[in-house]
């Protein structure tokens, strides 16, 4: 092989090498991306960019995804005991110890403070794209129910007077009246400004703990702020 032939082959190899380098550089350079006619631009093997589009995240769509679901969040519990003394006089008009018998009845119950999350509407969820916050506005906590378990009802022994013997006889109406009175007293015992404030403080904390992971799963740059309506 003469020198002229060798120079020709070397020139061919240089041209091929230069062509490969230019092709590889074009693949990495964003100005040389292949653009398809459907508006989708290839970025790399795993991502595409849709020209002229902007994905908008509406957090309310997810946070209010099931409006038919009833969600009452328990944010506070209070336990307490109230009692009353039943008195049965042998002679109704005379209030002497030897003519009456008494019996104590005690009720121990648990009061539950709740927040109605199912009452949230789109107006209750405010998205601030500049501050990257989602503000959730909720109602104040309130005492929803007082639960009295039958095992927590204590009826003491009858204290008899000298002339007043036997059990105190109560009708169904009497028991209903007693239960209603003691339940009402338990509600008054639980439903105080101090207990309500504790429940409100816990409501802010718990609602944030529930919804912030959902929001961050959609966009990690956002944080959740909870406040009352």
Tab-separated table of C-alpha atoms in Angstrom:
chain	number	residue	atom	x	y	z
A	1	UNK	CA	0.000	0.000	0.000
A	2	UNK	CA	1.580	3.270	-1.117
A	3	UNK	CA	1.693	6.517	0.829
A	4	UNK	CA	-1.094	8.097	-1.219
A	5	UNK	CA	-3.531	5.311	-0.369
A	6	UNK	CA	-2.631	5.541	3.324
A	7	UNK	CA	-3.335	9.300	3.365
A	8	UNK	CA	-6.747	8.697	1.723
A	9	UNK	CA	-7.766	6.164	4.399
A	10	UNK	CA	-6.551	8.436	7.180
A	11	UNK	CA	-8.660	11.274	5.739
A	12	UNK	CA	-11.744	9.044	5.588
A	13	UNK	CA	-11.288	7.989	9.215
A	14	UNK	CA	-10.916	11.615	10.331
A	15	UNK	CA	-14.113	12.615	8.517
A	16	UNK	CA	-16.049	9.697	10.068
A	17	UNK	CA	-14.719	10.508	13.556
A	18	UNK	CA	-15.638	14.184	13.195
A	19	UNK	CA	-19.126	13.223	12.002
A	20	UNK	CA	-19.711	10.964	15.034
A	21	UNK	CA	-18.572	13.719	17.451
A	22	UNK	CA	-20.895	16.291	15.857
A	23	UNK	CA	-23.850	13.868	15.986
A	24	UNK	CA	-23.307	13.084	19.681
A	25	UNK	CA	-23.007	16.786	20.510
A	26	UNK	CA	-26.289	17.529	18.737
A	27	UNK	CA	-28.057	14.904	20.837
A	28	UNK	CA	-26.994	16.654	24.088
A	29	UNK	CA	-27.590	20.222	22.934
A	30	UNK	CA	-31.204	21.459	23.663
A	31	UNK	CA	-31.163	23.503	20.450
A	32	UNK	CA	-30.890	20.327	18.399
A	33	UNK	CA	-33.684	18.277	20.048
A	34	UNK	CA	-36.019	16.481	17.748
A	35	UNK	CA	-39.380	18.202	17.820
A	36	UNK	CA	-42.410	16.135	16.872
A	37	UNK	CA	-45.411	17.522	15.039
A	38	UNK	CA	-47.816	16.804	17.912
A	39	UNK	CA	-46.253	19.437	20.178
A	40	UNK	CA	-44.348	16.952	22.347
A	41	UNK	CA	-40.642	17.656	22.562
A	42	UNK	CA	-38.270	14.844	23.533
A	43	UNK	CA	-36.018	15.850	26.420
A	44	UNK	CA	-34.463	12.502	27.221
A	45	UNK	CA	-35.480	8.870	27.328
A	46	UNK	CA	-37.642	9.311	30.445
A	47	UNK	CA	-39.127	12.813	30.110
A	48	UNK	CA	-41.102	14.775	27.581
A	49	UNK	CA	-42.022	18.452	27.534
A	50	UNK	CA	-45.441	19.499	26.293
A	51	UNK	CA	-45.109	22.858	24.572
A	52	UNK	CA	-47.483	25.640	25.572
A	53	UNK	CA	-48.948	23.729	28.535
A	54	UNK	CA	-48.888	24.303	32.275
A	55	UNK	CA	-49.917	21.664	34.793
A	56	UNK	CA	-52.010	23.293	37.524
A	57	UNK	CA	-52.346	21.629	40.882
A	58	UNK	CA	-55.698	22.115	42.620
A	59	UNK	CA	-55.282	20.832	46.149
A	60	UNK	CA	-58.994	21.189	46.881
A	61	UNK	CA	-59.784	18.525	44.279
A	62	UNK	CA	-57.876	15.969	46.330
A	63	UNK	CA	-58.652	17.214	49.838
A	64	UNK	CA	-62.384	17.282	49.022
A	65	UNK	CA	-62.324	14.127	46.913
A	66	UNK	CA	-65.199	12.438	48.760
A	67	UNK	CA	-67.818	15.028	49.797
A	68	UNK	CA	-70.330	12.313	50.742
A	69	UNK	CA	-68.047	10.889	53.409
A	70	UNK	CA	-68.827	11.984	56.964
A	71	UNK	CA	-65.602	12.834	58.722
A	72	UNK	CA	-65.816	13.877	62.347
A	73	UNK	CA	-62.360	14.153	63.814
A	74	UNK	CA	-62.163	13.535	67.574
A	75	UNK	CA	-59.798	16.190	68.910
A	76	UNK	CA	-60.391	15.897	72.647
A	77	UNK	CA	-61.731	13.621	75.360
A	78	UNK	CA	-62.827	14.429	78.887
A	79	UNK	CA	-63.787	11.967	81.595
A	80	UNK	CA	-65.727	12.822	84.713
A	81	UNK	CA	-68.170	11.618	87.358
A	82	UNK	CA	-71.362	13.161	88.708
A	83	UNK	CA	-73.704	11.819	91.359
A	84	UNK	CA	-77.082	12.444	92.883
A	85	UNK	CA	-78.751	11.367	96.102
A	86	UNK	CA	-82.165	9.731	95.937
A	87	UNK	CA	-84.385	10.286	98.941
A	88	UNK	CA	-87.548	8.412	99.891
A	89	UNK	CA	-89.494	9.782	102.863
A	90	UNK	CA	-91.881	7.662	104.836
A	91	UNK	CA	-94.000	10.754	105.328
A	92	UNK	CA	-93.519	13.188	102.483
A	93	UNK	CA	-94.105	16.305	104.561
A	94	UNK	CA	-91.629	15.369	107.330
A	95	UNK	CA	-87.878	15.666	106.732
A	96	UNK	CA	-86.439	13.598	109.570
A	97	UNK	CA	-83.544	11.181	109.108
A	98	UNK	CA	-85.296	8.341	110.930
A	99	UNK	CA	-88.242	8.667	108.510
A	100	UNK	CA	-86.279	8.547	105.239
A	101	UNK	CA	-83.906	6.354	103.291
A	102	UNK	CA	-81.311	7.560	100.803
A	103	UNK	CA	-79.275	6.105	97.984
A	104	UNK	CA	-76.418	7.592	95.923
A	105	UNK	CA	-76.267	7.085	92.151
A	106	UNK	CA	-73.056	7.965	90.255
A	107	UNK	CA	-72.504	8.257	86.519
A	108	UNK	CA	-69.032	8.264	84.963
A	109	UNK	CA	-68.945	9.384	81.348
A	110	UNK	CA	-66.594	10.442	78.575
A	111	UNK	CA	-67.165	13.566	76.541
A	112	UNK	CA	-65.856	13.809	72.976
A	113	UNK	CA	-64.919	17.077	71.275
A	114	UNK	CA	-64.984	16.878	67.487
A	115	UNK	CA	-64.367	18.928	64.348
A	116	UNK	CA	-66.601	18.383	61.300
A	117	UNK	CA	-64.233	17.996	58.361
A	118	UNK	CA	-67.103	17.029	56.065
A	119	UNK	CA	-68.336	20.627	56.244
A	120	UNK	CA	-65.276	21.897	54.403
A	121	UNK	CA	-65.954	23.457	50.996
A	122	UNK	CA	-63.688	24.851	48.274
A	123	UNK	CA	-63.853	28.238	50.003
A	124	UNK	CA	-62.213	26.617	53.040
A	125	UNK	CA	-59.066	25.717	51.113
A	126	UNK	CA	-56.944	28.649	49.965
A	127	UNK	CA	-53.908	28.005	47.779
A	128	UNK	CA	-51.163	30.649	47.666
A	129	UNK	CA	-48.803	29.897	44.786
A	130	UNK	CA	-46.433	32.705	45.771
A	131	UNK	CA	-46.032	31.729	49.418
A	132	UNK	CA	-46.342	28.017	48.571
A	133	UNK	CA	-48.976	27.431	51.245
A	134	UNK	CA	-52.330	25.713	51.423
A	135	UNK	CA	-54.524	27.270	54.116
A	136	UNK	CA	-57.291	25.042	55.480
A	137	UNK	CA	-60.082	26.779	57.404
A	138	UNK	CA	-62.076	24.672	59.838
A	139	UNK	CA	-64.894	25.123	62.336
A	140	UNK	CA	-64.181	25.313	66.048
A	141	UNK	CA	-64.263	22.085	68.022
A	142	UNK	CA	-67.421	21.334	69.972
A	143	UNK	CA	-68.682	18.771	72.488
A	144	UNK	CA	-70.562	16.330	70.292
A	145	UNK	CA	-71.558	13.539	72.664
A	146	UNK	CA	-71.244	12.154	76.165
A	147	UNK	CA	-70.803	8.413	76.326
A	148	UNK	CA	-71.963	6.651	79.494
A	149	UNK	CA	-71.228	2.954	79.695
A	150	UNK	CA	-73.615	0.848	81.791
A	151	UNK	CA	-70.652	-0.533	83.750
A	152	UNK	CA	-69.784	3.029	84.815
A	153	UNK	CA	-73.124	3.536	86.550
A	154	UNK	CA	-72.725	2.942	90.278
A	155	UNK	CA	-75.716	2.573	92.570
A	156	UNK	CA	-74.785	2.519	96.256
A	157	UNK	CA	-76.517	0.607	99.002
A	158	UNK	CA	-79.637	2.137	100.509
A	159	UNK	CA	-79.041	4.057	103.719
A	160	UNK	CA	-82.060	3.234	105.857
A	161	UNK	CA	-83.597	5.338	108.613
A	162	UNK	CA	-84.822	3.947	111.891
A	163	UNK	CA	-88.381	3.661	110.622
A	164	UNK	CA	-87.695	3.678	106.897
A	165	UNK	CA	-86.690	0.205	105.712
A	166	UNK	CA	-86.297	-1.572	102.377
A	167	UNK	CA	-85.241	-0.538	98.908
A	168	UNK	CA	-86.107	2.674	97.156
A	169	UNK	CA	-88.620	1.813	94.473
A	170	UNK	CA	-88.124	3.601	91.197
A	171	UNK	CA	-90.244	3.517	88.083
A	172	UNK	CA	-88.946	3.553	84.486
A	173	UNK	CA	-89.851	7.239	84.347
A	174	UNK	CA	-87.770	7.853	87.479
A	175	UNK	CA	-84.710	6.170	85.947
A	176	UNK	CA	-85.158	8.184	82.741
A	177	UNK	CA	-85.308	11.433	84.703
A	178	UNK	CA	-82.218	10.523	86.724
A	179	UNK	CA	-80.225	9.616	83.617
A	180	UNK	CA	-81.270	12.793	81.819
A	181	UNK	CA	-80.280	14.959	84.783
A	182	UNK	CA	-76.889	13.308	85.277
A	183	UNK	CA	-76.101	13.385	81.557
A	184	UNK	CA	-76.920	17.094	81.490
A	185	UNK	CA	-74.615	17.684	84.459
A	186	UNK	CA	-71.821	15.781	82.725
A	187	UNK	CA	-72.232	17.963	79.639
A	188	UNK	CA	-71.984	21.087	81.790
A	189	UNK	CA	-68.913	19.638	83.490
A	190	UNK	CA	-67.157	18.967	80.163
A	191	UNK	CA	-68.342	21.907	78.086
A	192	UNK	CA	-66.125	24.595	79.588
A	193	UNK	CA	-64.074	27.352	77.958
A	194	UNK	CA	-60.851	25.679	79.115
A	195	UNK	CA	-61.756	22.304	77.605
A	196	UNK	CA	-62.942	23.981	74.418
A	197	UNK	CA	-59.625	25.834	74.069
A	198	UNK	CA	-57.668	22.610	74.543
A	199	UNK	CA	-59.778	20.929	71.873
A	200	UNK	CA	-59.266	23.855	69.480
A	201	UNK	CA	-55.497	23.732	69.949
A	202	UNK	CA	-55.494	20.009	69.286
A	203	UNK	CA	-57.742	20.471	66.239
A	204	UNK	CA	-55.231	22.803	64.560
A	205	UNK	CA	-52.432	20.332	65.186
A	206	UNK	CA	-54.292	17.186	64.125
A	207	UNK	CA	-55.784	18.628	60.926
A	208	UNK	CA	-52.307	19.773	59.866
A	209	UNK	CA	-50.911	16.290	60.572
A	210	UNK	CA	-53.658	14.717	58.463
A	211	UNK	CA	-53.519	16.958	55.389
A	212	UNK	CA	-49.902	18.070	55.132
A	213	UNK	CA	-48.603	14.640	53.954
A	214	UNK	CA	-51.283	14.664	51.237
A	215	UNK	CA	-50.323	18.160	50.086
A	216	UNK	CA	-46.596	17.393	50.110
A	217	UNK	CA	-47.215	14.221	48.148
A	218	UNK	CA	-48.639	16.450	45.401
A	219	UNK	CA	-45.972	19.154	45.690
A	220	UNK	CA	-43.223	18.951	48.313
A	221	UNK	CA	-42.590	22.706	48.139
A	222	UNK	CA	-45.981	23.486	49.721
A	223	UNK	CA	-46.757	23.608	53.438
A	224	UNK	CA	-50.106	23.549	55.260
A	225	UNK	CA	-51.550	26.253	57.478
A	226	UNK	CA	-54.691	25.507	59.524
A	227	UNK	CA	-56.882	28.249	60.930
A	228	UNK	CA	-60.459	28.702	62.100
A	229	UNK	CA	-63.172	30.193	59.916
